[in-house]
């Protein structure tokens, strides 16, 4: 029997092929690991002897897991005729499973994109790539080709492992850079404390020292006429100093002590009344008119009463301090999504628009008349810290008629929670379980703008058990489990949200006595098994749920299913990711709204995107701006040019966002869509500088839709652009920032309605 001993010239060609492979490979670390390895492999394979065609194929799932630039929808096989054919990407019939079977020697690969008998050699275990050479049929020719492929495969395996290690190390570098950045911020903050101490404490201390010295020189002199006056000044200055020290102490305590919070259900109206009483003397002294407006029913808030009282006192205190004599102050309480909101409105001087972004910063004081009043510039910064510790939101705006509005939102009280672990089989502590239920309920309420949300989970015994509710008027009432009839199963397995699933919901008596008139029912499905149900509700008199809301709730329910599936062993990260998602409604660009998702869906369809890819895109769209929630909102909302450290913070948000929502991502392809939504088609974007078609189509769509919403949205400090102006702006950046084809399709979708919108705008 003849064995295929390589001839000396063949050996030389093997070495050439391996050398060619390494020389083609970029080990700079910037290159996409899988794509780059495939291209280098193909160049090397072209040098093999006695082959008519060569190819390299990748497992699309593993490739996406190893390579953030790999688009899930891309073709996975790169092939060329030898010696001079053009290399081309394709997705041959039989898919990756056929290649894998051939690489394992289980079958021949008859669907190779090239003519001739194919020899297939795996790279890695499990194989990430497969190297293919085609040529003459027959055992000897196959053995010779195999022998030639093996050394290249060994090199490719070594390169892939090195490149992915490099990618992991780079991720670590990014994480450390993040930590370094946070430490830098802390250092700057401490620096500012020192600066403030030396500046603001100096004036009263100088006064106290000077007056005390004069008094000391006059001890025993009965005739000194100013003793009482001087003592008065000393007492006032000491009091001022004490208040400032208190504020600085509050501030440091809050900055570093989130663990010290004591959360309980509190009627906010009571706290407001207490604050109004406390400030009544100063308000009366300035003849201010103070009114409190609250609806007949307002849910309690889940807060630390002492801390939130401080927020109200700071806001109301400012209104009293800065509103001229005889002015008006209104405090308005409302219920909104998952929150209770408090607004403090005054008809004072208002805040200059250019200051709105900075007003919540430490030690910030506006110029002009308002700056005359005493203060350390810490009150609003403290308020913001406290509200954020509660997972809430705070904002300021200049009222059109003059004066200011300061408004903060804190979470509503949760309804009774059932024991989740028994229901879902999750092995997590009851405390963590109730945390995840409550953040799920809040997120759904907040993003779908629903006042009430109920979560039911399958108990494994044919029933759906209510595990938590938010915003039901009668929180004490226990909801009944639902028996999973055949009709229920059919509805749940269908996976689609419905306003009224018909007679089957007779069991779930949500509306009972609490006018929850508009409802949307959305199944939670995992691997073709119904695992639960989300019900979102709005009260009588509110708008109903439309097609866009239905689609949004379906995306949210998939996110919730992923969160619950990944929860065990990952509790803190999943909770944080959901918390970040919860905040997106109030921060950054609103691309997770039903309206935005609907537009993204229509645009993707117009560009011919398939349903699987579309599901991924809508999922990514809901999560993609989450990193923004952590970029300080005054930076994100800024109209003015950013300073270097702020710019740095915004650029980093893409990677931060991927990191933060990581535990909610179902597959690497969704991660890729999020990671690349700040890339520009000219290659000058973030974070990988991808260009053209290398940017996943979904990311190119997100870039255009993000721009549209950020240009047209009104901000507290400026009005949004008219639709036609925003469209012109987007068009102007086609081919550099945005994909021309995406822009064209977007314009075709949006243009017919922009003229109309412009006209409506001009009338109002
Ligand atoms: P301060 O101790 O200076 O009041 P704050 O952080 O409470 O510090 O407020 C920061 C700045 O915001 C104030 O110096 C003032 O210029 C402005 N400001 C706050 N509240 C109001 C208001 N109701 N009307 C006008 N300006 C306000």
mmCIF file of N, CA, C and O in Angstrom, residues 161-239:
data_model
loop_
_atom_site.group_PDB
_atom_site.id
_atom_site.type_symbol
_atom_site.label_atom_id
_atom_site.label_comp_id
_atom_site.label_asym_id
_atom_site.label_seq_id
_atom_site.Cartn_x
_atom_site.Cartn_y
_atom_site.Cartn_z
ATOM 1 N N UNK A 161 -6.715 31.218 19.237
ATOM 2 C CA UNK A 161 -6.703 31.235 20.693
ATOM 3 C C UNK A 161 -5.937 32.467 21.188
ATOM 4 O O UNK A 161 -6.348 33.134 22.130
ATOM 5 N N UNK A 162 -4.837 32.812 20.495
ATOM 6 C CA UNK A 162 -4.083 34.012 20.907
ATOM 7 C C UNK A 162 -4.930 35.268 20.732
ATOM 8 O O UNK A 162 -4.984 36.130 21.615
ATOM 9 N N UNK A 163 -5.622 35.344 19.590
ATOM 10 C CA UNK A 163 -6.391 36.565 19.322
ATOM 11 C C UNK A 163 -7.560 36.727 20.286
ATOM 12 O O UNK A 163 -7.887 37.831 20.699
ATOM 13 N N UNK A 164 -8.195 35.589 20.653
ATOM 14 C CA UNK A 164 -9.333 35.741 21.576
ATOM 15 C C UNK A 164 -8.831 36.062 22.979
ATOM 16 O O UNK A 164 -9.455 36.825 23.705
ATOM 17 N N UNK A 165 -7.656 35.499 23.346
ATOM 18 C CA UNK A 165 -7.084 35.878 24.645
ATOM 19 C C UNK A 165 -6.823 37.380 24.655
ATOM 20 O O UNK A 165 -7.110 38.093 25.616
ATOM 21 N N UNK A 166 -6.288 37.841 23.529
ATOM 22 C CA UNK A 166 -5.990 39.262 23.402
ATOM 23 C C UNK A 166 -7.262 40.093 23.574
ATOM 24 O O UNK A 166 -7.282 41.107 24.273
ATOM 25 N N UNK A 167 -8.358 39.612 22.921
ATOM 26 C CA UNK A 167 -9.629 40.337 23.024
ATOM 27 C C UNK A 167 -10.109 40.375 24.472
ATOM 28 O O UNK A 167 -10.597 41.395 24.959
ATOM 29 N N UNK A 168 -9.925 39.241 25.205
ATOM 30 C CA UNK A 168 -10.327 39.198 26.614
ATOM 31 C C UNK A 168 -9.497 40.201 27.411
ATOM 32 O O UNK A 168 -10.000 40.939 28.251
ATOM 33 N N UNK A 169 -8.185 40.205 27.122
ATOM 34 C CA UNK A 169 -7.318 41.138 27.846
ATOM 35 C C UNK A 169 -7.723 42.582 27.563
ATOM 36 O O UNK A 169 -7.729 43.428 28.455
ATOM 37 N N UNK A 170 -8.110 42.816 26.307
ATOM 38 C CA UNK A 170 -8.521 44.186 25.978
ATOM 39 C C UNK A 170 -9.768 44.576 26.755
ATOM 40 O O UNK A 170 -9.888 45.700 27.223
ATOM 41 N N UNK A 171 -10.694 43.610 26.890
ATOM 42 C CA UNK A 171 -11.907 43.896 27.666
ATOM 43 C C UNK A 171 -11.519 44.240 29.101
ATOM 44 O O UNK A 171 -12.076 45.145 29.720
ATOM 45 N N UNK A 172 -10.512 43.523 29.623
ATOM 46 C CA UNK A 172 -10.041 43.776 30.982
ATOM 47 C C UNK A 172 -9.427 45.179 31.074
ATOM 48 O O UNK A 172 -9.652 45.912 32.026
ATOM 49 N N UNK A 173 -8.678 45.533 30.025
ATOM 50 C CA UNK A 173 -8.081 46.872 30.006
ATOM 51 C C UNK A 173 -9.179 47.927 30.028
ATOM 52 O O UNK A 173 -9.100 48.921 30.762
ATOM 53 N N UNK A 174 -10.260 47.672 29.254
ATOM 54 C CA UNK A 174 -11.369 48.628 29.222
ATOM 55 C C UNK A 174 -12.001 48.748 30.609
ATOM 56 O O UNK A 174 -12.287 49.837 31.096
ATOM 57 N N UNK A 175 -12.161 47.575 31.286
ATOM 58 C CA UNK A 175 -12.769 47.594 32.616
ATOM 59 C C UNK A 175 -11.893 48.393 33.586
ATOM 60 O O UNK A 175 -12.358 49.247 34.329
ATOM 61 N N UNK A 176 -10.576 48.123 33.521
ATOM 62 C CA UNK A 176 -9.668 48.823 34.427
ATOM 63 C C UNK A 176 -9.650 50.317 34.124
ATOM 64 O O UNK A 176 -9.600 51.148 35.029
ATOM 65 N N UNK A 177 -9.734 50.638 32.820
ATOM 66 C CA UNK A 177 -9.758 52.059 32.462
ATOM 67 C C UNK A 177 -11.006 52.696 33.076
ATOM 68 O O UNK A 177 -10.960 53.822 33.561
ATOM 69 N N UNK A 178 -12.126 51.939 33.079
ATOM 70 C CA UNK A 178 -13.363 52.437 33.686
ATOM 71 C C UNK A 178 -13.171 52.715 35.165
ATOM 72 O O UNK A 178 -13.568 53.755 35.678
ATOM 73 N N UNK A 179 -12.530 51.746 35.853
ATOM 74 C CA UNK A 179 -12.305 51.914 37.289
ATOM 75 C C UNK A 179 -11.403 53.112 37.547
ATOM 76 O O UNK A 179 -11.617 53.912 38.453
ATOM 77 N N UNK A 180 -10.389 53.212 36.707
ATOM 78 C CA UNK A 180 -9.448 54.301 36.841
ATOM 79 C C UNK A 180 -10.178 55.636 36.691
ATOM 80 O O UNK A 180 -9.959 56.585 37.442
ATOM 81 N N UNK A 181 -11.089 55.652 35.730
ATOM 82 C CA UNK A 181 -11.864 56.848 35.465
ATOM 83 C C UNK A 181 -12.693 57.225 36.701
ATOM 84 O O UNK A 181 -12.747 58.383 37.106
ATOM 85 N N UNK A 182 -13.349 56.195 37.299
ATOM 86 C CA UNK A 182 -14.178 56.444 38.482
ATOM 87 C C UNK A 182 -13.309 56.995 39.614
ATOM 88 O O UNK A 182 -13.699 57.939 40.316
ATOM 89 N N UNK A 183 -12.116 56.407 39.789
ATOM 90 C CA UNK A 183 -11.225 56.896 40.851
ATOM 91 C C UNK A 183 -10.806 58.336 40.573
ATOM 92 O O UNK A 183 -10.715 59.153 41.483
ATOM 93 N N UNK A 184 -10.588 58.604 39.285
ATOM 94 C CA UNK A 184 -10.214 59.966 38.901
ATOM 95 C C UNK A 184 -11.311 60.949 39.279
ATOM 96 O O UNK A 184 -11.048 62.028 39.813
ATOM 97 N N UNK A 185 -12.558 60.542 39.030
ATOM 98 C CA UNK A 185 -13.699 61.401 39.367
ATOM 99 C C UNK A 185 -13.747 61.665 40.861
ATOM 100 O O UNK A 185 -13.988 62.770 41.314
ATOM 101 N N UNK A 186 -13.529 60.581 41.621
ATOM 102 C CA UNK A 186 -13.566 60.690 43.070
ATOM 103 C C UNK A 186 -12.489 61.661 43.539
ATOM 104 O O UNK A 186 -12.718 62.517 44.394
ATOM 105 N N UNK A 187 -11.309 61.541 42.921
ATOM 106 C CA UNK A 187 -10.204 62.421 43.304
ATOM 107 C C UNK A 187 -10.569 63.873 42.993
ATOM 108 O O UNK A 187 -10.337 64.773 43.804
ATOM 109 N N UNK A 188 -11.185 64.089 41.817
ATOM 110 C CA UNK A 188 -11.568 65.462 41.451
ATOM 111 C C UNK A 188 -12.594 66.000 42.442
ATOM 112 O O UNK A 188 -12.554 67.147 42.856
ATOM 113 N N UNK A 189 -13.533 65.095 42.827
ATOM 114 C CA UNK A 189 -14.570 65.479 43.772
ATOM 115 C C UNK A 189 -13.953 65.920 45.096
ATOM 116 O O UNK A 189 -14.298 66.953 45.660
ATOM 117 N N UNK A 190 -12.992 65.103 45.563
ATOM 118 C CA UNK A 190 -12.352 65.447 46.826
ATOM 119 C C UNK A 190 -11.608 66.772 46.701
ATOM 120 O O UNK A 190 -11.615 67.595 47.603
ATOM 121 N N UNK A 191 -10.991 66.948 45.529
ATOM 122 C CA UNK A 191 -10.290 68.210 45.278
ATOM 123 C C UNK A 191 -11.242 69.382 45.413
ATOM 124 O O UNK A 191 -10.919 70.411 46.014
ATOM 125 N N UNK A 192 -12.463 69.186 44.887
ATOM 126 C CA UNK A 192 -13.431 70.278 44.946
ATOM 127 C C UNK A 192 -13.909 70.534 46.375
ATOM 128 O O UNK A 192 -14.175 71.664 46.752
ATOM 129 N N UNK A 193 -13.999 69.456 47.169
ATOM 130 C CA UNK A 193 -14.336 69.657 48.587
ATOM 131 C C UNK A 193 -13.325 70.576 49.254
ATOM 132 O O UNK A 193 -13.664 71.507 49.969
ATOM 133 N N UNK A 194 -12.050 70.277 48.976
ATOM 134 C CA UNK A 194 -10.989 71.075 49.590
ATOM 135 C C UNK A 194 -11.106 72.520 49.124
ATOM 136 O O UNK A 194 -11.049 73.462 49.915
ATOM 137 N N UNK A 195 -11.337 72.676 47.805
ATOM 138 C CA UNK A 195 -11.440 74.030 47.264
ATOM 139 C C UNK A 195 -12.592 74.774 47.923
ATOM 140 O O UNK A 195 -12.476 75.932 48.302
ATOM 141 N N UNK A 196 -13.727 74.048 48.071
ATOM 142 C CA UNK A 196 -14.880 74.700 48.661
ATOM 143 C C UNK A 196 -14.624 75.068 50.112
ATOM 144 O O UNK A 196 -14.925 76.169 50.548
ATOM 145 N N UNK A 197 -14.019 74.119 50.861
ATOM 146 C CA UNK A 197 -13.747 74.381 52.266
ATOM 147 C C UNK A 197 -12.916 75.647 52.397
ATOM 148 O O UNK A 197 -13.220 76.524 53.207
ATOM 149 N N UNK A 198 -11.872 75.771 51.559
ATOM 150 C CA UNK A 198 -10.993 76.926 51.726
ATOM 151 C C UNK A 198 -11.677 78.197 51.256
ATOM 152 O O UNK A 198 -11.384 79.277 51.742
ATOM 153 N N UNK A 199 -12.615 78.090 50.309
ATOM 154 C CA UNK A 199 -13.252 79.295 49.783
ATOM 155 C C UNK A 199 -14.468 79.704 50.626
ATOM 156 O O UNK A 199 -14.500 80.764 51.230
ATOM 157 N N UNK A 200 -15.445 78.817 50.702
ATOM 158 C CA UNK A 200 -16.700 79.198 51.342
ATOM 159 C C UNK A 200 -16.621 79.295 52.866
ATOM 160 O O UNK A 200 -17.370 80.044 53.479
ATOM 161 N N UNK A 201 -15.753 78.496 53.469
ATOM 162 C CA UNK A 201 -15.650 78.569 54.930
ATOM 163 C C UNK A 201 -14.840 79.780 55.368
ATOM 164 O O UNK A 201 -14.884 80.204 56.512
ATOM 165 N N UNK A 202 -14.068 80.319 54.431
ATOM 166 C CA UNK A 202 -13.144 81.373 54.811
ATOM 167 C C UNK A 202 -13.886 82.658 55.201
ATOM 168 O O UNK A 202 -13.547 83.286 56.210
ATOM 169 N N UNK A 203 -14.915 82.990 54.419
ATOM 170 C CA UNK A 203 -15.598 84.265 54.675
ATOM 171 C C UNK A 203 -16.206 84.313 56.074
ATOM 172 O O UNK A 203 -15.878 85.223 56.869
ATOM 173 N N UNK A 204 -17.047 83.348 56.453
ATOM 174 C CA UNK A 204 -17.618 83.433 57.809
ATOM 175 C C UNK A 204 -16.557 83.310 58.899
ATOM 176 O O UNK A 204 -16.646 84.010 59.921
ATOM 177 N N UNK A 205 -15.529 82.470 58.672
ATOM 178 C CA UNK A 205 -14.488 82.319 59.700
ATOM 179 C C UNK A 205 -13.742 83.633 59.901
ATOM 180 O O UNK A 205 -13.431 84.016 61.039
ATOM 181 N N UNK A 206 -13.467 84.336 58.816
ATOM 182 C CA UNK A 206 -12.774 85.621 58.919
ATOM 183 C C UNK A 206 -13.627 86.594 59.734
ATOM 184 O O UNK A 206 -13.131 87.287 60.634
ATOM 185 N N UNK A 207 -14.933 86.612 59.414
ATOM 186 C CA UNK A 207 -15.823 87.526 60.127
ATOM 187 C C UNK A 207 -15.873 87.188 61.618
ATOM 188 O O UNK A 207 -15.734 88.075 62.484
ATOM 189 N N UNK A 208 -16.018 85.902 61.919
ATOM 190 C CA UNK A 208 -16.106 85.494 63.331
ATOM 191 C C UNK A 208 -14.831 85.899 64.069
ATOM 192 O O UNK A 208 -14.865 86.479 65.159
ATOM 193 N N UNK A 209 -13.677 85.598 63.442
ATOM 194 C CA UNK A 209 -12.402 85.912 64.091
ATOM 195 C C UNK A 209 -12.281 87.416 64.348
ATOM 196 O O UNK A 209 -11.944 87.848 65.449
ATOM 197 N N UNK A 210 -12.590 88.207 63.339
ATOM 198 C CA UNK A 210 -12.434 89.654 63.475
ATOM 199 C C UNK A 210 -13.344 90.207 64.583
ATOM 200 O O UNK A 210 -12.902 90.941 65.470
ATOM 201 N N UNK A 211 -14.619 89.818 64.554
ATOM 202 C CA UNK A 211 -15.557 90.324 65.557
ATOM 203 C C UNK A 211 -15.185 89.852 66.958
ATOM 204 O O UNK A 211 -15.305 90.599 67.929
ATOM 205 N N UNK A 212 -14.713 88.588 67.072
ATOM 206 C CA UNK A 212 -14.339 88.081 68.388
ATOM 207 C C UNK A 212 -13.159 88.880 68.943
ATOM 208 O O UNK A 212 -13.112 89.221 70.117
ATOM 209 N N UNK A 213 -12.195 89.202 68.050
ATOM 210 C CA UNK A 213 -11.029 89.953 68.513
ATOM 211 C C UNK A 213 -11.426 91.320 69.043
ATOM 212 O O UNK A 213 -10.972 91.754 70.100
ATOM 213 N N UNK A 214 -12.289 91.983 68.316
ATOM 214 C CA UNK A 214 -12.740 93.308 68.776
ATOM 215 C C UNK A 214 -13.417 93.159 70.139
ATOM 216 O O UNK A 214 -13.124 93.911 71.078
ATOM 217 N N UNK A 215 -14.297 92.163 70.245
ATOM 218 C CA UNK A 215 -15.008 91.962 71.510
ATOM 219 C C UNK A 215 -14.049 91.668 72.654
ATOM 220 O O UNK A 215 -14.188 92.205 73.759
ATOM 221 N N UNK A 216 -13.020 90.821 72.359
ATOM 222 C CA UNK A 216 -12.054 90.470 73.406
ATOM 223 C C UNK A 216 -11.341 91.718 73.917
ATOM 224 O O UNK A 216 -11.107 91.887 75.110
ATOM 225 N N UNK A 217 -11.001 92.612 72.981
ATOM 226 C CA UNK A 217 -10.330 93.862 73.340
ATOM 227 C C UNK A 217 -11.221 94.752 74.200
ATOM 228 O O UNK A 217 -10.733 95.660 74.881
ATOM 229 N N UNK A 218 -12.526 94.518 74.186
ATOM 230 C CA UNK A 218 -13.463 95.392 74.905
ATOM 231 C C UNK A 218 -14.045 94.735 76.136
ATOM 232 O O UNK A 218 -15.013 95.251 76.703
ATOM 233 N N UNK A 219 -13.524 93.559 76.532
ATOM 234 C CA UNK A 219 -14.105 92.850 77.677
ATOM 235 C C UNK A 219 -14.096 93.771 78.904
ATOM 236 O O UNK A 219 -13.097 94.419 79.191
ATOM 237 N N UNK A 220 -15.194 93.868 79.585
ATOM 238 C CA UNK A 220 -15.272 94.690 80.792
ATOM 239 C C UNK A 220 -15.615 96.140 80.498
ATOM 240 O O UNK A 220 -15.908 96.904 81.404
ATOM 241 N N UNK A 221 -15.593 96.552 79.222
ATOM 242 C CA UNK A 221 -15.922 97.942 78.885
ATOM 243 C C UNK A 221 -17.424 98.068 78.686
ATOM 244 O O UNK A 221 -17.977 97.787 77.638
ATOM 245 N N UNK A 222 -18.058 98.510 79.786
ATOM 246 C CA UNK A 222 -19.517 98.617 79.791
ATOM 247 C C UNK A 222 -19.994 99.572 78.708
ATOM 248 O O UNK A 222 -21.106 99.444 78.204
ATOM 249 N N UNK A 223 -19.084 100.514 78.342
ATOM 250 C CA UNK A 223 -19.525 101.575 77.443
ATOM 251 C C UNK A 223 -19.483 101.164 75.967
ATOM 252 O O UNK A 223 -19.921 101.916 75.111
ATOM 253 N N UNK A 224 -18.903 99.970 75.683
ATOM 254 C CA UNK A 224 -18.823 99.589 74.263
ATOM 255 C C UNK A 224 -20.223 99.324 73.709
ATOM 256 O O UNK A 224 -20.903 98.397 74.125
ATOM 257 N N UNK A 225 -20.670 100.154 72.772
ATOM 258 C CA UNK A 225 -22.083 100.109 72.387
ATOM 259 C C UNK A 225 -22.427 98.973 71.415
ATOM 260 O O UNK A 225 -23.591 98.672 71.216
ATOM 261 N N UNK A 226 -21.414 98.363 70.777
ATOM 262 C CA UNK A 226 -21.732 97.418 69.698
ATOM 263 C C UNK A 226 -21.726 95.961 70.119
ATOM 264 O O UNK A 226 -21.828 95.071 69.283
ATOM 265 N N UNK A 227 -21.567 95.689 71.443
ATOM 266 C CA UNK A 227 -21.404 94.296 71.897
ATOM 267 C C UNK A 227 -22.527 93.396 71.373
ATOM 268 O O UNK A 227 -22.270 92.342 70.787
ATOM 269 N N UNK A 228 -23.774 93.830 71.531
ATOM 270 C CA UNK A 228 -24.899 92.991 71.133
ATOM 271 C C UNK A 228 -24.888 92.754 69.628
ATOM 272 O O UNK A 228 -25.058 91.631 69.140
ATOM 273 N N UNK A 229 -24.634 93.821 68.894
ATOM 274 C CA UNK A 229 -24.620 93.713 67.430
ATOM 275 C C UNK A 229 -23.526 92.737 66.979
ATOM 276 O O UNK A 229 -23.753 91.868 66.132
ATOM 277 N N UNK A 230 -22.307 92.868 67.590
ATOM 278 C CA UNK A 230 -21.201 91.992 67.197
ATOM 279 C C UNK A 230 -21.500 90.539 67.529
ATOM 280 O O UNK A 230 -21.229 89.644 66.755
ATOM 281 N N UNK A 231 -22.095 90.329 68.728
ATOM 282 C CA UNK A 231 -22.433 88.946 69.099
ATOM 283 C C UNK A 231 -23.454 88.364 68.116
ATOM 284 O O UNK A 231 -23.399 87.185 67.759
ATOM 285 N N UNK A 232 -24.362 89.231 67.662
ATOM 286 C CA UNK A 232 -25.370 88.794 66.682
ATOM 287 C C UNK A 232 -24.691 88.338 65.391
ATOM 288 O O UNK A 232 -25.024 87.301 64.820
ATOM 289 N N UNK A 233 -23.713 89.127 64.933
ATOM 290 C CA UNK A 233 -23.005 88.764 63.697
ATOM 291 C C UNK A 233 -22.275 87.429 63.891
ATOM 292 O O UNK A 233 -22.344 86.529 63.038
ATOM 293 N N UNK A 234 -21.613 87.305 65.043
ATOM 294 C CA UNK A 234 -20.872 86.060 65.293
ATOM 295 C C UNK A 234 -21.814 84.861 65.273
ATOM 296 O O UNK A 234 -21.543 83.839 64.650
ATOM 297 N N UNK A 235 -22.982 85.033 65.929
ATOM 298 C CA UNK A 235 -23.907 83.901 65.970
ATOM 299 C C UNK A 235 -24.414 83.575 64.558
ATOM 300 O O UNK A 235 -24.483 82.419 64.153
ATOM 301 N N UNK A 236 -24.714 84.586 63.766
ATOM 302 C CA UNK A 236 -25.229 84.349 62.413
ATOM 303 C C UNK A 236 -24.184 83.662 61.542
ATOM 304 O O UNK A 236 -24.474 82.711 60.810
ATOM 305 N N UNK A 237 -22.931 84.147 61.641
ATOM 306 C CA UNK A 237 -21.874 83.568 60.804
ATOM 307 C C UNK A 237 -21.586 82.128 61.224
ATOM 308 O O UNK A 237 -21.363 81.259 60.375
ATOM 309 N N UNK A 238 -21.576 81.892 62.545
ATOM 310 C CA UNK A 238 -21.318 80.528 63.035
ATOM 311 C C UNK A 238 -22.439 79.604 62.560
ATOM 312 O O UNK A 238 -22.195 78.466 62.141
ATOM 313 N N UNK A 239 -23.691 80.132 62.608
ATOM 314 C CA UNK A 239 -24.832 79.324 62.155
ATOM 315 C C UNK A 239 -24.697 78.984 60.677
ATOM 316 O O UNK A 239 -24.934 77.856 60.249
#
